[in-house]
XYZ file of C-alpha atoms in Angstrom:
662
model
C -19.562 17.001 -31.921
C -18.373 13.474 -33.042
C -17.759 10.165 -31.951
C -14.296 10.355 -31.591
C -14.393 13.890 -29.758
C -17.248 12.411 -27.241
C -15.209 9.205 -26.619
C -12.531 11.220 -24.885
C -14.838 12.220 -21.931
C -14.661 8.825 -20.584
C -11.553 10.421 -19.121
C -12.902 13.230 -17.081
C -12.266 13.518 -13.748
C -8.717 11.219 -14.001
C -5.987 12.707 -12.678
C -4.194 13.372 -16.415
C -1.060 14.680 -15.142
C 2.549 13.893 -16.798
C 2.996 10.719 -15.025
C -0.447 9.409 -16.313
C 0.280 10.441 -20.030
C 3.511 8.867 -19.648
C 1.883 5.408 -18.239
C -0.642 5.804 -21.352
C 2.373 6.469 -23.933
C 4.943 3.328 -22.504
C 1.480 0.755 -21.991
C 0.833 1.529 -26.007
C 4.510 1.538 -26.846
C 6.184 -1.423 -25.278
C 2.662 -3.655 -24.687
C 3.340 -3.907 -20.872
C 4.147 -1.386 -18.041
C 5.712 -2.541 -14.752
C 4.262 0.133 -12.025
C 6.826 0.160 -9.152
C 5.731 3.516 -7.862
C 6.081 4.271 -3.929
C 3.022 2.321 -2.833
C 0.543 5.176 -2.217
C 1.030 6.565 -5.347
C -1.545 7.145 -8.113
C -2.459 3.265 -9.463
C -6.093 3.700 -9.703
C -5.935 6.349 -12.636
C -3.409 4.294 -14.000
C -5.355 1.211 -14.130
C -8.418 3.145 -15.053
C -6.458 4.747 -18.139
C -5.471 1.267 -19.089
C -9.172 -0.013 -19.193
C -10.655 2.892 -20.768
C -7.870 2.322 -23.670
C -9.108 -1.088 -24.089
C -12.801 -0.268 -24.315
C -12.571 2.488 -26.545
C -10.066 0.839 -28.906
C -11.469 -3.167 -28.845
C -15.363 -3.783 -29.412
C -15.690 -6.846 -27.411
C -13.133 -6.572 -24.450
C -11.448 -8.942 -22.329
C -9.767 -7.831 -19.533
C -8.762 -9.187 -16.691
C -7.636 -7.895 -13.236
C -5.825 -9.557 -10.402
C -5.456 -8.421 -6.873
C -5.707 -9.898 -3.002
C -9.496 -11.008 -2.508
C -9.990 -8.137 0.053
C -9.160 -5.680 -2.305
C -11.787 -6.888 -5.208
C -14.897 -4.641 -3.835
C -12.531 -1.686 -3.525
C -11.258 -2.046 -7.119
C -15.048 -2.902 -8.713
C -16.497 0.412 -7.091
C -12.820 1.921 -8.639
C -13.699 0.629 -12.200
C -17.399 0.406 -12.268
C -18.552 3.749 -10.715
C -14.729 5.510 -11.561
C -15.115 4.268 -15.353
C -18.317 2.748 -15.952
C -17.000 -0.065 -17.342
C -18.931 -3.315 -15.661
C -16.834 -5.906 -14.238
C -17.804 -9.601 -12.614
C -16.130 -10.847 -9.709
C -14.955 -14.500 -9.858
C -15.389 -16.494 -6.651
C -12.464 -18.630 -5.719
C -15.454 -21.776 -5.617
C -15.109 -24.757 -7.665
C -18.825 -24.761 -7.608
C -19.216 -20.891 -8.448
C -21.458 -20.062 -11.224
C -18.561 -18.657 -13.980
C -19.745 -16.407 -16.772
C -17.830 -16.701 -20.252
C -18.809 -16.201 -23.842
C -16.203 -15.923 -26.193
C -17.866 -13.716 -28.934
C -19.121 -11.180 -26.124
C -16.888 -8.827 -23.901
C -15.484 -10.454 -20.997
C -14.254 -8.054 -17.894
C -13.491 -9.602 -14.925
C -12.118 -9.067 -11.339
C -10.567 -12.074 -9.985
C -8.917 -12.887 -6.542
C -4.646 -14.108 -6.181
C -6.394 -16.821 -3.841
C -9.370 -17.988 -6.896
C -6.306 -18.372 -8.785
C -4.293 -20.667 -6.309
C -7.518 -22.760 -5.999
C -7.419 -23.441 -10.039
C -10.433 -21.749 -10.561
C -12.167 -23.242 -13.454
C -12.990 -20.305 -15.632
C -9.463 -19.766 -16.109
C -9.192 -23.474 -17.830
C -12.106 -22.289 -19.751
C -10.267 -19.210 -21.123
C -7.447 -21.400 -22.095
C -9.686 -24.154 -23.961
C -11.587 -21.671 -26.222
C -8.197 -19.829 -27.040
C -8.893 -16.611 -25.756
C -6.073 -14.064 -25.710
C -6.580 -10.970 -22.755
C -6.369 -7.213 -24.105
C -5.219 -6.358 -20.959
C -4.055 -7.758 -17.852
C -3.746 -6.060 -14.855
C -1.948 -7.462 -11.864
C -2.443 -5.605 -8.212
C 0.774 -6.752 -6.268
C 0.513 -3.510 -4.342
C 0.442 -5.763 -0.447
C 3.160 -7.442 -1.253
C 5.970 -7.530 0.873
C 8.724 -9.788 0.093
C 7.928 -9.801 -3.837
C 5.929 -10.452 -6.742
C 4.372 -14.195 -6.937
C 5.354 -14.612 -10.195
C 4.989 -18.376 -9.956
C 1.383 -18.090 -9.155
C 0.428 -15.948 -12.385
C 3.088 -17.805 -14.407
C 1.374 -21.183 -13.449
C -2.623 -20.334 -13.437
C -2.971 -18.089 -15.928
C -3.755 -20.097 -19.023
C -4.161 -17.447 -21.623
C -1.949 -14.364 -22.961
C -2.384 -10.902 -23.418
C -1.729 -8.240 -25.415
C -0.944 -5.696 -23.148
C 0.263 -6.135 -19.226
C 0.364 -3.890 -16.496
C 1.784 -5.114 -13.156
C 1.698 -2.839 -10.038
C 3.995 -3.429 -6.897
C 6.433 -1.213 -5.050
C 8.160 -4.147 -3.786
C 8.576 -5.835 -6.751
C 10.986 -8.362 -5.175
C 12.485 -9.353 -1.948
C 15.894 -8.379 -0.654
C 17.419 -11.511 -1.507
C 15.929 -12.510 -5.216
C 16.811 -11.251 -8.560
C 14.644 -9.791 -11.046
C 14.800 -12.552 -13.466
C 11.843 -13.847 -12.399
C 9.743 -10.697 -13.465
C 11.672 -11.071 -16.512
C 10.414 -14.468 -16.934
C 6.721 -13.453 -16.008
C 6.375 -10.844 -18.641
C 7.482 -13.179 -21.142
C 5.492 -15.891 -19.812
C 2.046 -13.632 -20.345
C 2.794 -11.132 -23.059
C 1.756 -12.243 -26.602
C 3.608 -10.543 -28.717
C 7.037 -12.480 -28.047
C 9.358 -9.456 -29.763
C 7.877 -6.700 -27.208
C 7.935 -9.492 -24.455
C 12.148 -9.914 -25.230
C 12.355 -6.106 -24.829
C 12.263 -7.078 -20.870
C 15.774 -8.219 -21.312
C 17.220 -4.846 -21.777
C 15.643 -3.377 -18.721
C 17.866 -2.504 -16.070
C 16.276 -2.272 -12.509
C 18.584 0.216 -10.764
C 18.571 3.758 -9.410
C 18.460 4.863 -12.852
C 14.574 3.592 -12.958
C 13.612 7.002 -10.676
C 14.456 9.270 -13.759
C 10.700 10.306 -16.024
C 12.501 8.457 -19.320
C 10.748 7.601 -22.246
C 12.581 4.723 -22.822
C 11.745 2.160 -20.746
C 8.499 0.527 -19.682
C 9.357 0.255 -15.935
C 8.456 3.477 -13.628
C 9.381 3.973 -10.445
C 8.481 7.727 -9.608
C 7.794 9.599 -6.399
C 5.576 12.496 -5.226
C 6.863 15.983 -5.998
C 7.480 16.817 -2.635
C 10.421 13.824 -2.605
C 11.974 15.315 -5.972
C 12.347 18.340 -3.859
C 14.418 16.939 -1.081
C 11.645 16.139 1.061
C 12.459 12.885 1.454
C 11.965 12.420 5.554
C 8.210 12.246 7.199
C 7.051 14.581 9.737
C 7.573 11.187 12.298
C 5.920 12.343 15.964
C 7.599 9.991 18.973
C 5.215 9.773 21.600
C 6.625 8.407 25.168
C 4.916 6.514 27.376
C 6.089 4.567 30.619
C 4.156 2.397 33.067
C 5.901 1.984 36.766
C 8.417 -0.523 37.057
C 6.404 -2.431 40.259
C 3.839 -2.405 38.077
C 5.414 -4.436 35.700
C 7.073 -7.056 38.183
C 4.084 -7.252 39.972
C 1.881 -8.213 36.563
C 1.736 -11.984 35.603
C 2.187 -12.354 31.493
C -0.006 -14.217 29.708
C 1.727 -17.218 28.300
C 0.895 -20.383 26.168
C 1.064 -23.248 28.134
C 2.163 -25.607 25.445
C 4.696 -23.308 23.348
C 5.568 -21.191 26.836
C 5.513 -17.678 24.199
C 3.503 -15.024 25.078
C -0.148 -15.241 23.994
C -0.339 -11.603 22.736
C 2.781 -10.582 20.622
C 2.060 -7.422 19.255
C 3.380 -5.646 22.221
C 0.587 -2.581 22.193
C -2.223 -3.892 24.398
C -1.247 -3.985 28.003
C -4.390 -5.690 28.675
C -3.749 -8.335 26.101
C -0.345 -8.857 27.068
C -0.869 -8.948 30.947
C -3.199 -10.844 33.790
C -4.318 -7.457 35.273
C -7.045 -7.097 37.760
C -8.719 -3.589 36.173
C -9.355 -6.617 33.022
C -12.580 -6.899 34.218
C -13.555 -3.464 33.239
C -11.403 -3.716 29.990
C -13.737 -6.789 28.652
C -17.299 -4.570 29.740
C -19.174 -4.702 26.379
C -19.386 -1.153 26.530
C -17.701 1.619 28.298
C -18.723 5.128 30.077
C -16.591 7.693 31.503
C -15.672 6.242 34.901
C -14.638 2.941 33.395
C -12.434 5.040 30.749
C -10.721 7.250 33.463
C -10.172 3.483 35.506
C -8.712 2.151 32.353
C -6.418 5.149 31.583
C -4.855 4.930 35.601
C -3.913 1.401 34.511
C -3.004 1.534 30.568
C -0.440 4.222 30.609
C -0.412 3.986 26.819
C -4.097 4.242 26.099
C -3.914 7.706 28.190
C -0.927 9.183 26.357
C -2.790 8.143 23.021
C -6.354 9.922 24.123
C -4.352 12.773 25.275
C -2.927 13.038 22.056
C -6.279 12.146 20.329
C -8.116 15.164 22.240
C -5.660 17.482 20.587
C -6.384 16.342 17.412
C -10.070 16.465 17.491
C -10.371 20.495 18.740
C -9.605 21.350 15.037
C -12.899 19.839 12.940
C -10.374 20.403 9.816
C -8.559 17.469 11.104
C -8.898 13.186 10.422
C -7.173 10.407 12.259
C -6.337 6.663 11.142
C -5.504 4.491 13.866
C -3.776 1.729 12.604
C -4.076 -1.841 15.005
C -3.200 -5.434 14.173
C -5.878 -7.513 16.579
C -9.646 -7.340 16.654
C -9.346 -7.057 20.627
C -7.719 -3.738 20.219
C -9.828 -2.083 17.906
C -12.580 -2.910 20.046
C -10.927 -1.648 23.134
C -10.435 1.940 21.334
C -13.657 1.538 19.857
C -15.563 1.068 23.425
C -12.965 4.127 24.825
C -13.458 6.569 22.146
C -17.162 6.241 21.658
C -17.522 6.708 25.320
C -15.351 9.510 25.455
C -17.009 11.624 22.777
C -20.663 10.667 22.573
C -22.449 13.602 21.187
C -19.852 13.772 17.829
C -22.088 12.740 15.306
C -20.432 10.363 13.016
C -17.050 10.684 14.290
C -15.757 7.154 14.398
C -15.612 4.044 12.099
C -14.314 0.938 12.286
C -12.473 -0.245 8.673
C -11.638 -4.130 8.972
C -11.685 -4.006 4.772
C -10.412 -1.045 2.766
C -11.119 2.383 3.000
C -13.233 3.867 -0.219
C -14.880 7.185 -1.241
C -18.301 7.004 -1.239
C -18.766 10.144 -3.792
C -20.025 7.761 -6.686
C -21.535 4.619 -4.999
C -25.250 5.578 -5.580
C -24.075 7.917 -8.374
C -25.509 11.036 -6.543
C -22.291 12.690 -6.143
C -22.869 13.073 -2.371
C -20.044 12.409 0.190
C -21.652 10.435 3.047
C -18.359 8.954 4.501
C -16.842 11.940 6.984
C -15.975 10.261 9.992
C -13.058 11.899 11.592
C -11.534 8.571 13.490
C -11.357 5.922 11.563
C -9.308 2.636 13.390
C -8.344 0.203 10.772
C -5.996 -2.422 9.998
C -2.913 -3.092 7.726
C -5.030 -4.982 4.884
C -6.679 -1.781 3.372
C -5.068 -0.703 0.343
C -4.489 2.526 -1.626
C -6.705 2.479 -4.198
C -9.620 5.475 -3.587
C -8.621 9.395 -2.532
C -10.083 9.038 0.822
C -7.272 7.402 2.268
C -5.605 10.608 1.151
C -7.445 13.009 3.507
C -5.892 12.045 6.460
C -4.057 14.709 8.909
C -2.402 12.059 11.572
C -1.771 8.746 11.371
C -1.621 6.626 14.810
C 0.587 3.284 14.771
C -1.409 2.101 17.897
C -0.225 -1.404 17.420
C 2.589 -2.341 15.433
C 3.403 -4.977 12.561
C 5.416 -7.886 12.526
C 6.978 -6.502 9.044
C 8.635 -2.942 8.184
C 7.429 -3.120 4.773
C 3.995 -2.871 6.096
C 4.938 -0.131 8.639
C 6.273 1.837 5.386
C 3.147 0.880 3.777
C 1.432 2.564 6.731
C 3.404 6.027 5.918
C 3.336 5.801 2.070
C -0.298 4.875 1.874
C -1.704 8.193 2.484
C 0.276 9.826 -0.313
C 3.141 12.524 -0.812
C 0.736 15.752 -0.418
C 0.501 17.127 2.831
C 3.155 14.925 3.867
C 5.299 17.480 5.911
C 2.655 18.513 7.568
C 0.691 15.126 8.501
C 1.956 13.576 11.241
C 2.958 9.869 11.294
C 2.501 9.175 15.263
C 4.629 6.329 16.537
C 4.083 5.290 20.270
C 7.087 4.373 22.301
C 7.639 3.017 26.010
C 10.670 3.518 28.064
C 10.476 0.357 29.736
C 11.586 -1.572 26.351
C 8.970 -4.131 26.386
C 6.164 -3.198 24.321
C 6.458 -0.797 21.490
C 9.919 -0.180 22.102
C 10.652 -3.687 21.731
C 8.163 -4.250 18.600
C 10.359 -1.396 17.054
C 13.589 -2.683 18.104
C 13.824 -6.519 17.770
C 10.752 -7.127 15.653
C 10.965 -3.863 12.912
C 14.429 -3.148 13.145
C 15.655 -7.197 13.663
C 14.226 -7.266 9.538
C 15.823 -4.027 8.614
C 17.277 -5.608 5.406
C 14.091 -6.905 4.658
C 12.792 -3.289 3.977
C 14.505 -2.188 1.317
C 14.581 -3.006 -2.494
C 17.349 -4.565 -4.360
C 18.368 -1.995 -6.929
C 15.256 0.498 -6.645
C 15.481 3.402 -4.331
C 12.499 4.282 -2.464
C 12.378 5.520 1.403
C 11.712 3.831 5.044
C 10.224 5.692 7.519
C 11.907 3.785 10.419
C 14.858 5.860 9.648
C 13.064 8.569 10.136
C 12.322 7.605 13.624
C 14.171 10.239 16.433
C 15.290 7.459 18.570
C 16.732 5.251 15.482
C 20.096 4.893 16.312
C 19.266 3.725 20.233
C 16.767 1.173 18.955
C 18.909 -0.425 16.155
C 21.990 -0.529 18.972
C 19.767 -2.135 21.553
C 18.595 -4.697 18.800
C 22.479 -5.422 17.747
C 23.613 -6.203 21.241
C 20.664 -8.371 22.196
C 21.535 -10.697 18.945
C 25.121 -10.625 19.976
C 24.383 -11.781 23.235
C 21.745 -14.363 22.082
C 24.155 -15.791 19.760
C 27.059 -16.073 21.812
C 25.528 -17.867 24.757
C 23.695 -19.888 22.078
C 27.330 -20.412 21.043
C 28.627 -21.260 24.420
C 25.888 -23.557 26.379
C 24.137 -26.426 24.615
C 20.903 -26.031 27.259
C 19.738 -22.978 27.084
C 15.750 -23.229 26.345
C 14.804 -20.530 28.574
C 17.015 -17.874 26.195
C 15.616 -19.717 23.035
C 12.198 -19.251 24.368
C 12.882 -15.556 25.037
C 14.315 -14.813 22.101
C 11.153 -16.056 20.086
C 8.996 -14.238 22.101
C 10.738 -10.893 22.142
C 11.504 -10.897 17.767
C 8.109 -12.401 17.220
C 9.831 -15.506 15.175
C 7.908 -17.209 13.029
C 6.931 -21.018 13.746
C 8.064 -22.366 10.539
C 11.421 -21.045 11.471
C 13.202 -24.356 13.480
C 15.415 -22.942 16.167
C 14.618 -25.710 18.792
C 18.296 -26.230 19.906
C 20.591 -23.816 20.914
C 22.894 -24.758 17.741
C 20.078 -23.618 15.263
C 19.958 -20.438 17.244
C 23.196 -19.823 17.184
C 23.011 -20.335 13.802
C 19.996 -18.272 13.229
C 21.204 -15.221 15.031
C 24.518 -15.408 13.267
C 22.791 -15.292 10.154
C 20.302 -12.236 11.278
C 23.174 -10.332 12.389
C 25.381 -10.337 9.566
C 22.091 -9.361 7.407
C 22.354 -6.301 9.604
C 26.046 -5.704 9.789
C 25.811 -5.445 5.797
C 22.927 -3.504 5.862
C 24.493 -0.572 7.466
C 28.199 -1.492 6.290
C 29.718 -2.949 10.079
C 30.863 -6.118 8.624
C 34.244 -5.192 8.753
C 33.958 -3.592 11.707
C 32.368 -5.858 14.014
C 34.490 -8.762 14.463
C 32.483 -12.126 14.622
C 30.964 -13.600 18.032
C 31.563 -10.857 19.803
C 29.460 -8.352 21.850
C 30.099 -4.950 21.103
C 29.630 -2.096 23.535
C 27.183 0.523 23.215
C 29.855 3.433 22.990
C 31.437 1.806 20.622
C 28.403 0.699 18.732
C 26.148 3.847 18.740
C 28.131 6.148 16.829
C 28.334 3.705 14.018
C 24.899 3.319 13.474
C 24.778 7.184 13.928
C 27.122 7.243 11.453
C 25.096 5.437 8.917
C 22.065 7.124 9.842
C 23.546 10.704 9.145
C 24.083 8.695 4.929
C 20.756 7.822 4.733
C 19.222 11.112 6.069
C 17.517 12.865 3.415
C 18.253 10.355 1.065
C 16.805 7.506 -1.212
C 17.809 4.203 -0.264
C 18.303 0.629 -2.040
C 20.276 -2.286 -1.873
C 23.149 -3.322 -3.799
C 24.565 -6.549 -4.624
C 26.418 -7.000 -1.205
C 23.349 -6.314 0.487
C 24.464 -2.823 1.407
C 21.983 0.031 2.053
C 22.948 2.689 -0.588
C 21.761 6.326 0.221
C 21.092 8.002 -3.261
C 21.149 11.635 -2.393
C 22.430 15.441 -3.158
C 23.901 15.581 -6.615
C 23.958 11.731 -7.330
C 20.545 11.461 -6.996
C 19.642 14.597 -9.022
C 22.171 13.021 -11.610
C 20.097 10.291 -11.477
C 16.437 12.045 -11.910
C 17.120 14.470 -14.312
C 18.315 12.734 -17.687
C 18.974 14.983 -20.610
C 15.510 14.000 -22.376
C 13.672 14.734 -18.777
C 12.659 18.616 -19.792
C 11.351 17.267 -23.231
C 9.400 14.376 -22.360
C 7.626 16.128 -19.812
C 6.622 18.151 -22.357
C 6.130 15.955 -24.640
C 3.852 14.121 -22.353
C 1.713 17.067 -21.495
C 0.786 17.341 -25.662
C 0.125 13.585 -26.176
C -3.416 11.948 -27.470
C -4.479 11.504 -24.068
C -4.025 15.185 -23.200
C -5.453 16.936 -26.535
C -8.503 14.370 -26.512
C -9.758 15.317 -23.321
C -9.150 19.262 -24.127
C -11.187 18.269 -27.358
C -14.140 16.655 -25.715
C -14.463 19.413 -22.735
C -14.410 22.370 -25.814
C -17.311 20.365 -27.555
C -19.284 19.605 -24.040
C -19.359 23.678 -23.777
C -20.246 24.220 -26.917
C -22.906 21.334 -26.378
C -24.378 23.209 -23.406
C -24.038 26.636 -24.692
C -26.111 25.997 -27.926
C -28.672 23.365 -26.249
C -27.479 20.661 -28.669
C -29.336 17.955 -27.078
C -30.044 15.546 -29.839
C -26.775 15.616 -31.000
C -25.094 14.103 -27.649
C -28.077 11.293 -28.298
C -27.113 10.848 -31.815
C -23.138 10.426 -31.022
C -23.653 7.919 -28.146
C -25.945 5.634 -29.895
C -23.283 5.202 -32.798
C -20.387 4.129 -29.917
C -20.375 0.252 -29.204
C -22.137 -0.883 -26.141
C -19.052 -1.319 -23.687
C -17.926 2.402 -24.209
C -21.624 4.186 -23.891
C -21.962 3.520 -20.122
C -18.409 5.427 -19.904
C -19.282 8.102 -22.030
C -22.532 8.995 -20.286
C -21.468 8.093 -16.691
C -18.576 10.933 -17.583
C -20.337 13.389 -19.165
C -23.210 13.428 -16.032
C -19.984 13.958 -13.981
C -18.623 16.541 -16.336
C -22.255 18.751 -16.390
C -22.421 18.526 -12.571
C -19.218 19.708 -11.633
C -19.237 22.378 -14.280
C -22.157 23.526 -15.040
C -24.121 23.706 -11.544
C -26.487 20.933 -12.661
C -27.515 19.470 -9.418
C -28.989 16.065 -10.024
C -28.173 12.185 -9.702
C -27.413 9.877 -12.469
C -30.847 8.364 -12.191
C -32.031 11.806 -13.556
C -29.557 12.504 -16.027
C -30.161 9.278 -17.211
C -34.456 9.759 -17.536
C -34.145 13.271 -19.585
C -31.447 11.833 -21.886
C -33.640 8.825 -22.400
C -36.793 11.712 -23.095
C -34.638 13.614 -24.771
C -35.387 16.552 -22.821
C -31.444 17.275 -21.705
């Protein structure tokens, strides 16, 4: 065993697939890699490989990882307990203690929000003439494009290598020029940076191609034609007299509903049973009373009971508001008091605790997790769910797609993506039709093929038809009647219109709805089939929508220059996927340095254990730079415990290592 062999053990436990090897090769070849894979793809391994590459190559590495604030701890666990590389987290406070020594290794995780606050540490880096060895930008939760201006303006030092992670790199109406400019601004090597001008962000990006630094890859099942998700629609209905006799809770100042998400009747209406709803905890009788009133809760619990009958099942329940999270928590706790560790509330990020204390124990076995859309997709625990419940719906169709994609492509055809919809067309049906399908053009990426779970809904054609016909009515009415405050207020409430959008008059509302309709018509290719300022009968419009949905079925989708949704399927999809160099490049990736290095390190470890050469490991590790020692030792411990039945914690391993009695 020698130091060059032993270093490769740092990569142990990573998913060294052809895609991971391709990332490794592209980053080293081009100096930058734009990882635009589908949300939920394995970005953690790519980031870990990029970091390990840098640590093993550079004596005193300078690495910066940028992410949303609420994902900082998740990334910290990923790189520290996953890689063994120490990172410090940079606060956004101007008075925060900052650690920087230009002669030492500097590895930091910083929040996007801290960049916007002009953290003084950024200026220190620039004043010291620092060039980063690696910068990783996690823009994975972006819904309307990478904030290129933020990074260009506030990152005051250049980098030798750059990784950008984002499934939605630009908004539907934007070009990729800002991304190209960002690469040129941040990358130290101008020749490599200028190569970004040659990139075509188009349907060919999904091909496994050695000649581009762009990655837009999907799980194997997608390439096998399994594009659609396993969507299950649960319908419920409130009695009509119940709705008509109930008072909707309205903000006196604005006239808009106090609750806009459509998923919790107790937050939306003033009901007598709210006395029970607001109790700090429930008993069985309380839950029965609530189920009598809340038909959605009753529908949800019927399905959840079915899910929990199998001990193998795990469910994640997505909510938007804290009040609904507490509501479901109290209900589930009352119904299943005897199942230990059943429920977990997660308002930040779901994470795998296996290595938190370096004990190899899996301590987080909750079978029902109630969570919000802010969670990331970094750690493997998010891939373990068998059922995804959408109890409350988000305002953005991009976020809705993130819910479907976050949990990975593996087992996607068996995993149920459960959407609830009311027959009253007032609650979830309103959100699906008017809010989500009303913004459908915002959820398809320009040029880059992707999926959209909204089109997998069994009643998609009806929901889209209802949204278009309602918009046509509002557009027509506000174009003819100048005094229509009630119609405008109703429109704002139904479509969850942002307060920043000024539709205070009939004329402004008319122009806004006219523009919205034009975008929806264009998305479905109907702009020349529907006359302007006219209302289309359902029997005419619905077949047009069905025709478009049939084109989209089983295909990847992208927006062209005319803002039309283009369906890439069948022979056209295969042509984009399988270029001449596809198979040879796949074989090449399996023989790259990273694959060969890991195999050699594992073989050396087998010899080490077989021959009981304890001292040899210590000699090899002692020669390594300080920044490399911990990744090698941590992953040596993992390799030994996973493959040689050595049942000990990392602390015990290190004690034996230091005493030379392994």
